[in-house]
Short mmCIF file of C-alpha atoms in Angstrom, two decimals:
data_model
loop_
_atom_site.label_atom_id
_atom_site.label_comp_id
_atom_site.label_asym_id
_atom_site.label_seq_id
_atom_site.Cartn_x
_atom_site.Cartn_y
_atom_site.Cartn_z
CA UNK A 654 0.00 0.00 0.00
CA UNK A 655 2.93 2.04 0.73
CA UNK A 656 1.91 6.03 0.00
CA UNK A 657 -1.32 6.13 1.66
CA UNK A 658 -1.35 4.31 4.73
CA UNK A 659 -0.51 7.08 7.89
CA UNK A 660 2.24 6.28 10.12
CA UNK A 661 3.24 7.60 13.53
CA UNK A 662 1.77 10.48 14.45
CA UNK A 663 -0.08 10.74 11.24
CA UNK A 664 -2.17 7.59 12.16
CA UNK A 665 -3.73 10.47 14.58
CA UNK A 666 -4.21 13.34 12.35
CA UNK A 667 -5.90 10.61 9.57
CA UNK A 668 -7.98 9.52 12.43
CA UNK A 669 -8.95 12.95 13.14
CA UNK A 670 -10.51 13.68 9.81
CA UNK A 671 -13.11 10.03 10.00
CA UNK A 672 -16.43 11.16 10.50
CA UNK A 673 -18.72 10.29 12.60
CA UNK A 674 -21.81 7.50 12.47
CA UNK A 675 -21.88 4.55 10.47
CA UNK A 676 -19.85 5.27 7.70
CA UNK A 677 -16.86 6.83 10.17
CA UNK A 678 -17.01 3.42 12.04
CA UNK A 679 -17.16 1.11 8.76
CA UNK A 680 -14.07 3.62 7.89
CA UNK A 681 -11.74 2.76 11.08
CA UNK A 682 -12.44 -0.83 11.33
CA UNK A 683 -11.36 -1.11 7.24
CA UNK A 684 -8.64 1.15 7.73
CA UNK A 685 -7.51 -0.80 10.91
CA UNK A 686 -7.74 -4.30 8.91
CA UNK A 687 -5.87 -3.05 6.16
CA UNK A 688 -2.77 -2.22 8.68
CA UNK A 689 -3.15 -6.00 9.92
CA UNK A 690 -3.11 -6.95 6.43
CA UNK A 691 -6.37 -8.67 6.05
CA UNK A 692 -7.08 -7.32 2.51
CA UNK A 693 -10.74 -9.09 1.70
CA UNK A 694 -11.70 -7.69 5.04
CA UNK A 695 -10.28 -4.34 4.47
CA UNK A 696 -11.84 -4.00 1.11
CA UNK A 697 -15.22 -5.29 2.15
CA UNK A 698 -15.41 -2.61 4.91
CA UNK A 699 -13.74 0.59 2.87
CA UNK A 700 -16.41 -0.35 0.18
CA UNK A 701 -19.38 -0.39 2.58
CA UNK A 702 -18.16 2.81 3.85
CA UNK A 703 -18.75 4.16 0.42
CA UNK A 704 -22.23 2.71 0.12
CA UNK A 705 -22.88 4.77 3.77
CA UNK A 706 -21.06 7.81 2.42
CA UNK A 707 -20.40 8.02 -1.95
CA UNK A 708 -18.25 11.21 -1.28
CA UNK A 709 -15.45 10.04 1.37
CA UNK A 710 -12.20 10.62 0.56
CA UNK A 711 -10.53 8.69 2.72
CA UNK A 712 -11.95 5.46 2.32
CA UNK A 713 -11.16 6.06 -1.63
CA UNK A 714 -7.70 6.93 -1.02
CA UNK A 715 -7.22 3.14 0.75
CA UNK A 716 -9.54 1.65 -1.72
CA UNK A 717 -6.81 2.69 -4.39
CA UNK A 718 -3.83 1.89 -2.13
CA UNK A 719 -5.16 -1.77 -1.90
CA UNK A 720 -5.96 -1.82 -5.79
CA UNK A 721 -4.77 -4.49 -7.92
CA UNK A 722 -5.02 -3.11 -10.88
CA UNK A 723 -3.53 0.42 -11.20
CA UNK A 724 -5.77 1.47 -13.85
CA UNK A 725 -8.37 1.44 -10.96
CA UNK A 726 -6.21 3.48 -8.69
CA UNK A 727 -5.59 6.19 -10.98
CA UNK A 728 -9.36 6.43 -11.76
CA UNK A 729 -10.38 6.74 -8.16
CA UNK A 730 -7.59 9.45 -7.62
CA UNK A 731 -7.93 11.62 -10.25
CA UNK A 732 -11.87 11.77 -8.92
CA UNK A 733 -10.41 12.79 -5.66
CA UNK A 734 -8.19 15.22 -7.24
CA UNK A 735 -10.99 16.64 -9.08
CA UNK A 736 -12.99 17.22 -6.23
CA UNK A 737 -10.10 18.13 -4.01
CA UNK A 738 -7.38 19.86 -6.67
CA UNK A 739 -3.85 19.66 -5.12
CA UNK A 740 -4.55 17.12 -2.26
CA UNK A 741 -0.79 15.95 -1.34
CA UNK A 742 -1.67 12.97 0.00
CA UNK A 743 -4.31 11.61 -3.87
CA UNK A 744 -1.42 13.42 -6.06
CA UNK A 745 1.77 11.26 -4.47
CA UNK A 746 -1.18 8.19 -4.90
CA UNK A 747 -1.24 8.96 -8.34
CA UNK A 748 2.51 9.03 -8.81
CA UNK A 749 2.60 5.76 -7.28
CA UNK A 750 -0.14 4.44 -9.16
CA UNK A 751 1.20 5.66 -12.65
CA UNK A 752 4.78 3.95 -11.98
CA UNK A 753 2.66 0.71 -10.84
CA UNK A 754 0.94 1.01 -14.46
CA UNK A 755 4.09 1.66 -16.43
CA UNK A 756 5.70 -1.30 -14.77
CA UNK A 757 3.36 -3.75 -15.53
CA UNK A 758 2.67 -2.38 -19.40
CA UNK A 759 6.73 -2.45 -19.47
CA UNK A 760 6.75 -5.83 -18.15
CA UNK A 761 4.29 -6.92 -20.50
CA UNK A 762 5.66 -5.96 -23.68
CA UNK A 763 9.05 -8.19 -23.16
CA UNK A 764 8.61 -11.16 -24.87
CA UNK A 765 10.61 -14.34 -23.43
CA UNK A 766 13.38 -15.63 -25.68
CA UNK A 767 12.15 -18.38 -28.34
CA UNK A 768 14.43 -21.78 -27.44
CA UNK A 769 17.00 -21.66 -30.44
CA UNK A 770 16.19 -24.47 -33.31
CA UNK A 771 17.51 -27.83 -32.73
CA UNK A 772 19.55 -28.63 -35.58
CA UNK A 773 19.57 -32.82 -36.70
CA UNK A 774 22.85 -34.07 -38.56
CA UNK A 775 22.25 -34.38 -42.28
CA UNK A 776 21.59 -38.05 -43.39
CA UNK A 777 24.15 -39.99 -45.25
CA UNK A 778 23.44 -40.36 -48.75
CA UNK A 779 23.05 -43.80 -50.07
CA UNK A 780 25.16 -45.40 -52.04
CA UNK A 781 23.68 -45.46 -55.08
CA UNK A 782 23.57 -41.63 -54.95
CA UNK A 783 27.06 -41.67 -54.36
CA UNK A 784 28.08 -43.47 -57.14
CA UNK A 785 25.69 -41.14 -59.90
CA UNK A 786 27.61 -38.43 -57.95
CA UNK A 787 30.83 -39.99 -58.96
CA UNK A 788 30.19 -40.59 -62.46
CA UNK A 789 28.86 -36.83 -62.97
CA UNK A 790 32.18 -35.17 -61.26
CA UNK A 791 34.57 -37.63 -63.73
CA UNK A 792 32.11 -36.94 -66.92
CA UNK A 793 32.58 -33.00 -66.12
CA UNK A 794 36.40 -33.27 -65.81
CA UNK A 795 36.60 -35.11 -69.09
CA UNK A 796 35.03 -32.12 -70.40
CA UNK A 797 37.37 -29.53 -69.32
CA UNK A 798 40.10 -31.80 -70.26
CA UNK A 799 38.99 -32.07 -74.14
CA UNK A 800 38.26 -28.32 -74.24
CA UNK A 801 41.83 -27.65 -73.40
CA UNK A 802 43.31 -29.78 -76.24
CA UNK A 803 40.88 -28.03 -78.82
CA UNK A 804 41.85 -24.59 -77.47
CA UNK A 805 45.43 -25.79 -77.14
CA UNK A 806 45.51 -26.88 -80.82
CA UNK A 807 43.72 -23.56 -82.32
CA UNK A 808 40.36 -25.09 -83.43
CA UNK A 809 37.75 -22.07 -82.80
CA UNK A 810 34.72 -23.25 -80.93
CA UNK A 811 31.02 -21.67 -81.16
CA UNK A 812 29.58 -21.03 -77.56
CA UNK A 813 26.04 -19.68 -77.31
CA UNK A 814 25.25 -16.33 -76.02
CA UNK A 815 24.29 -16.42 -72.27
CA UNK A 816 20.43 -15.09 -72.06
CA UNK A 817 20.24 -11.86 -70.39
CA UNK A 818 17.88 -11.63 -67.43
CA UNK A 819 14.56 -9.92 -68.31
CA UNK A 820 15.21 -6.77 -65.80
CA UNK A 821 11.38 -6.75 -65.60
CA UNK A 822 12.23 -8.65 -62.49
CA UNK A 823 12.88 -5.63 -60.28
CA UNK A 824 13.94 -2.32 -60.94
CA UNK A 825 13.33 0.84 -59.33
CA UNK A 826 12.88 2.90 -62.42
CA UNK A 827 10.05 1.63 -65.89
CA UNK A 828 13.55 -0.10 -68.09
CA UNK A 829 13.63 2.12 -71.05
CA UNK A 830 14.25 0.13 -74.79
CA UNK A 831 17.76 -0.52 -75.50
CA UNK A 832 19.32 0.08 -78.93
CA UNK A 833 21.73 -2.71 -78.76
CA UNK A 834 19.15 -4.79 -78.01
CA UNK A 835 17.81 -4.67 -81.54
CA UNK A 836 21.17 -6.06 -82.99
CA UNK A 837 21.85 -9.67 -83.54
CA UNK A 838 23.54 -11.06 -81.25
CA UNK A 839 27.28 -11.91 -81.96
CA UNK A 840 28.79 -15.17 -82.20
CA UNK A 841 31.66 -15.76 -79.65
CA UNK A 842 34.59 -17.05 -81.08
CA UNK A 843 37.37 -18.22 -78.38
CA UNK A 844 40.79 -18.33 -79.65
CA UNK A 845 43.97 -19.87 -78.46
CA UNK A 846 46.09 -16.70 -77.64
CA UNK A 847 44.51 -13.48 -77.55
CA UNK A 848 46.56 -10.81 -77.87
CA UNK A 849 46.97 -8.65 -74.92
CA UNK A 850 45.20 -4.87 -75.74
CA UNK A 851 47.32 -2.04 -73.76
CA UNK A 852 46.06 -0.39 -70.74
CA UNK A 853 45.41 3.27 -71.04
CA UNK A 854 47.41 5.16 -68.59
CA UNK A 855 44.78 6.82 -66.15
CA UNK A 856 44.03 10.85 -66.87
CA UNK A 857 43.76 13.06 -63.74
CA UNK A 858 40.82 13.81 -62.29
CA UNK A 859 39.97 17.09 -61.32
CA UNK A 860 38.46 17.28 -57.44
CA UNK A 861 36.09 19.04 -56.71
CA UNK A 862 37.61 22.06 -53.66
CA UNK A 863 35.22 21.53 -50.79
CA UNK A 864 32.73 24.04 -50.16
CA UNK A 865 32.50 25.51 -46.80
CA UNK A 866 30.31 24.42 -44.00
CA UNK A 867 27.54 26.22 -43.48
CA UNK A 868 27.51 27.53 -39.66
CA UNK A 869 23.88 27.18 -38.05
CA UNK A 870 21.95 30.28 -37.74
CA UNK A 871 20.06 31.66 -34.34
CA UNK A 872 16.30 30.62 -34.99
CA UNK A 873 14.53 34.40 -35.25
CA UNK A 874 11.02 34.46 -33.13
CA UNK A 875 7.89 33.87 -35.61
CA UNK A 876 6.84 37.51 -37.09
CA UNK A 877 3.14 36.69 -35.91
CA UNK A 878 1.35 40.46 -35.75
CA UNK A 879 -1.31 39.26 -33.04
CA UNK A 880 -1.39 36.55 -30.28
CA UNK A 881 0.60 33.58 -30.13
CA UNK A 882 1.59 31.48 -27.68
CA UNK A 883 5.24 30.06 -27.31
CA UNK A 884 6.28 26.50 -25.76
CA UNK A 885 10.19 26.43 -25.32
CA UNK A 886 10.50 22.43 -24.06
CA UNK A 887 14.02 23.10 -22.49
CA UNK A 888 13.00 25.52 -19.97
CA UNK A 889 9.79 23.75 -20.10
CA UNK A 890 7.55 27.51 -19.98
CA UNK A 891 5.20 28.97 -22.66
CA UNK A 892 4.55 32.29 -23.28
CA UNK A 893 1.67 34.14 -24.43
CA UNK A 894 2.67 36.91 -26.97
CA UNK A 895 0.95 39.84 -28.67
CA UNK A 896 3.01 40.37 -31.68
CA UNK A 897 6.55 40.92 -29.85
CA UNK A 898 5.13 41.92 -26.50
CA UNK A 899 5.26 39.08 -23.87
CA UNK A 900 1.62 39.15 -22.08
CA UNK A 901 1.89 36.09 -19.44
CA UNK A 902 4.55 33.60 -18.51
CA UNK A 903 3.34 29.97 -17.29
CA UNK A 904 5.43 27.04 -15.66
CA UNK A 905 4.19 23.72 -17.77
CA UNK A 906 5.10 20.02 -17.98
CA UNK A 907 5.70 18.75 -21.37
CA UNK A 908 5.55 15.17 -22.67
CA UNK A 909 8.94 13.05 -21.53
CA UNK A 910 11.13 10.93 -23.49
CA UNK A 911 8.81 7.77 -24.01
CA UNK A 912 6.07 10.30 -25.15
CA UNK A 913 7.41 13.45 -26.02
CA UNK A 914 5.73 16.59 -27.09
CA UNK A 915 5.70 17.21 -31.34
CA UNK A 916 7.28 20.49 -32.38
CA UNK A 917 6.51 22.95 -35.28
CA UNK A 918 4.02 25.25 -35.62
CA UNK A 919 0.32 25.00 -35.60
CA UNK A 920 -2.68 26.32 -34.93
CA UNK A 921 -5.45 25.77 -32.05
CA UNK A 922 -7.77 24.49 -34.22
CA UNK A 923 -11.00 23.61 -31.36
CA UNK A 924 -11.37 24.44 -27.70
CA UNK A 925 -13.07 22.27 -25.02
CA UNK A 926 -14.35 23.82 -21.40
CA UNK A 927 -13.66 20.07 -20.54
CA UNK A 928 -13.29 16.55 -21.75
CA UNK A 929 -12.57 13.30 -20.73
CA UNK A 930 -9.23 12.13 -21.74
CA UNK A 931 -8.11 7.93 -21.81
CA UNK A 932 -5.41 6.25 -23.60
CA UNK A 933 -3.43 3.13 -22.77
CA UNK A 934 -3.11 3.09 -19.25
CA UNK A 935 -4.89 6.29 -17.81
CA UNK A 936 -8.40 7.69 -17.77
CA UNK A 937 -8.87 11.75 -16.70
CA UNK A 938 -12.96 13.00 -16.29
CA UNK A 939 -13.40 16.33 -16.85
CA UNK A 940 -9.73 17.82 -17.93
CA UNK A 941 -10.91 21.87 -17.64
CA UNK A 942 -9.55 24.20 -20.43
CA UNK A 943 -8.39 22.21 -23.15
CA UNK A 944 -7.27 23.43 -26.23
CA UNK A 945 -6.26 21.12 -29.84
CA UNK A 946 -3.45 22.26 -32.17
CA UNK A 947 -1.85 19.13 -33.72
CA UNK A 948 -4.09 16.00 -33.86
CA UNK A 949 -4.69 14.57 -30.06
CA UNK A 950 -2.16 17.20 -29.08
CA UNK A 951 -3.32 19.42 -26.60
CA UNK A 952 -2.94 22.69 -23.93
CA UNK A 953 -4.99 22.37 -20.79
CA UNK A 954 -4.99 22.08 -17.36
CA UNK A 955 -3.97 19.10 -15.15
CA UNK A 956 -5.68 18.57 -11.43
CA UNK A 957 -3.59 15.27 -10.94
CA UNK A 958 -0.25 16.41 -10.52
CA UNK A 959 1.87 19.23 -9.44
CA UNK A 960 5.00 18.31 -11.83
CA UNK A 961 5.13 21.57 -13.49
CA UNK A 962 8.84 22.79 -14.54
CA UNK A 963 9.59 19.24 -15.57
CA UNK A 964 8.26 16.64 -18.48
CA UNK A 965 5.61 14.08 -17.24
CA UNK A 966 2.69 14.41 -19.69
CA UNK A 967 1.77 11.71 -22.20
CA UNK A 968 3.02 14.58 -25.10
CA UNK A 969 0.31 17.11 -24.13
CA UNK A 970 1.27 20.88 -22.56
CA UNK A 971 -0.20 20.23 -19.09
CA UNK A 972 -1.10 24.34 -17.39
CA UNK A 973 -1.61 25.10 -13.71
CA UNK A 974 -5.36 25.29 -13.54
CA UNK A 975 -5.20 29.46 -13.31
CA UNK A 976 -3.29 29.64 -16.26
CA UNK A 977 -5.25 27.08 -18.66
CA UNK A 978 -7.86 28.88 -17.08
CA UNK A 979 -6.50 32.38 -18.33
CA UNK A 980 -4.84 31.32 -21.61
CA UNK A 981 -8.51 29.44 -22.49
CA UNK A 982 -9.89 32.93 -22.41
CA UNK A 983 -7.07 34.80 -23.98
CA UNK A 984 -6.81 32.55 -26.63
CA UNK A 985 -8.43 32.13 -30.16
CA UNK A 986 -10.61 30.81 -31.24
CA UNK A 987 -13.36 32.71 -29.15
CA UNK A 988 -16.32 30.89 -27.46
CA UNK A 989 -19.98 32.58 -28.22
CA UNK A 990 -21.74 33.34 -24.85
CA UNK A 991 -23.25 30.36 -23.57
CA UNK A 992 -21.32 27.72 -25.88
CA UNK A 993 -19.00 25.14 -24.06
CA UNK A 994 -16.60 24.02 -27.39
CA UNK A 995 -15.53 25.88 -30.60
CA UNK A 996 -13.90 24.90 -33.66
CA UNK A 997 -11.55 27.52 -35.60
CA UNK A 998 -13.01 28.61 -38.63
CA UNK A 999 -12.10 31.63 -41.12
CA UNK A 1000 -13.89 34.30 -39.47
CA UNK A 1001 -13.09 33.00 -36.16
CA UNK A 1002 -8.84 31.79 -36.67
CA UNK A 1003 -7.22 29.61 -33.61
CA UNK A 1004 -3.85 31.01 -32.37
CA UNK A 1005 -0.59 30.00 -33.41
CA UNK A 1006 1.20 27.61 -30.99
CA UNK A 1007 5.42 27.54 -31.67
CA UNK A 1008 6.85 24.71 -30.04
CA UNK A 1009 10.83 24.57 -29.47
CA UNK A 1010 13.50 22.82 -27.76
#
């Protein structure tokens, strides 16, 4: 269970915070089997406490500290963290539970090493084989041996011209009709000694002087006349511009180095008040403030951790709720009164978003 179950003199202050009634006595006796590590027990109680009271948080924080599937612990925490945005105690749960979750998907996707194929000794051939093998070598050296007495003695022999390979076969490139193909092919004549042609002595080559390297330039800042919003992954901040004038400076967490964040520049192309987000391993209700510029690529704000100033998203730019809260508004394109989501359009552009190392 680890992270979540109080020790010392925090046993007390946990204690402190049970209510009262039914539900705050289902609550200590499954918090005080879960300590003696009757699990079964434990769950049975902290999930009758729920029944008594849907909206306790501490009988959800143990629930998810005696998960056994993490996927089910980050659910139940990132509810908590909804309700409760910055509780220490659900976002160092949810830490614990996403490491859990990584594990096991890491653990899963190593394959065990296939047993190497058992290789059987060749059978012997049988005799009979043996002997046809025999005959065909001595048959083939006879050969050779006439054609060098009729090449020794000067008689000209007529060999037929190998057949070319149809390069129809593979080529990167349609073959293109060769002239020479159209000519009859010549008859090779083999002679006894051919007469040695002389080697043209090999003309100088001029090389080429090599041109210089060219040095890399600074990168200049995007010319963009009206709002824009800069993501430098590095110092891991964006910045919301109007033309060349800095407006507001936020503290993000960018995607890390198993899912990092795309870079280029784009567009926010819709905006969301808030969605549900899932995706292999993780599933977030009610994300606030989102905003789309590449794909599933997105700005908002995150309730279930307090990372910021260092990479732990799944590739999105994850905002302190304030600031997704103030960049949503700032940002293009504009919401009607009333309307929850927006897609850019013509008369209504999304900003650019530059994203940098």
């Amino acid at each position: 269970m680890g992270y979540l179950v109080p020790e010392s003199e925090s046993v007390h202050r946990s204690e402190a915070l049970v209510p009262s009634g039914p539900a705050g006595d289902l609550l200590r006796r499954g918090q005080a089997a879960a300590r003696r590590g009757e699990r079964a027990r434990a769950l049975r109680l902290l999930r009758a406490t729920l029944i008594a009271d849907p909206t306790n948080t501490e009988a959800r924080l143990w629930l998810a500290a005696l998960a056994d599937d993490p996927r089910e612990a980050v659910q139940m925490l990132s509810e908590v963290l909804q309700e409760h945005p910055g509780h220490v105690r659900a976002a160092a749960g949810l830490r614990w539970a996403w490491e859990r979750l990584e594990a096991q998907t890491a653990a899963r996707c190593v394959a065990p090493p296939s047993a190497p194929p058992q290789l059987q000794p060749l059978p012997a051939p049988p005799r009979a084989q043996l002997v046809s093998r025999i005959a065909t070598a001595i048959a083939c050296l006879a050969g050779m041996l006439a054609m060098v007495i009729l090449v020794s003695c000067g008689v000209p022999l007529q060999i037929a011209p190998v057949p070319v390979v149809d390069a129809a076969v593979w080529t990167p490139e349609a073959p293109s009709p060769s002239p020479a193909a159209e000519l009859p092919a010549a008859t090779m004549t083999v002679t006894a000694t051919p007469l040695p042609t002389a080697t043209p002595a090999p003309s100088a080559t001029p090389t080429a002087a090599p041109s210089p390297t060219p040095q890399p330039q600074p990168t200049a800042k995007p010319a963009f006349a009206g709002k824009w919003i800069e993501v430098i992954l590095k110092e891991q901040i964006a910045i919301a511009w109007e033309g060349a004038t800095p407006v507001r400076r936020m503290v993000v967490s960018t995607g890390t180095a198993r899912t990092p964040t795309v870079q280029g520049t784009y567009r926010i192309y819709a905006k969301l008040t808030k969605q549900n987000m899932s995706g292999p391993g993780y599933s977030l209700p009610n994300v606030p403030h989102v905003m789309y510029f590449y794909g599933g690529y997105a700005l908002h704000g995150a309730y279930w951790h307090t990372s910021f100033g260092t990479p732990a998203s799944h590739g999105c730019v994850n905002l302190q709720l304030e600031d997704a809260a103030w960049l949503f508004a700032w940002a293009d394109p504009q919401l009607p009164k009333g309307a929850q989501n927006i897609y850019a359009s013509a008369t209504n552009p999304g900003t650019p978003v530059v994203i940098h190392p």
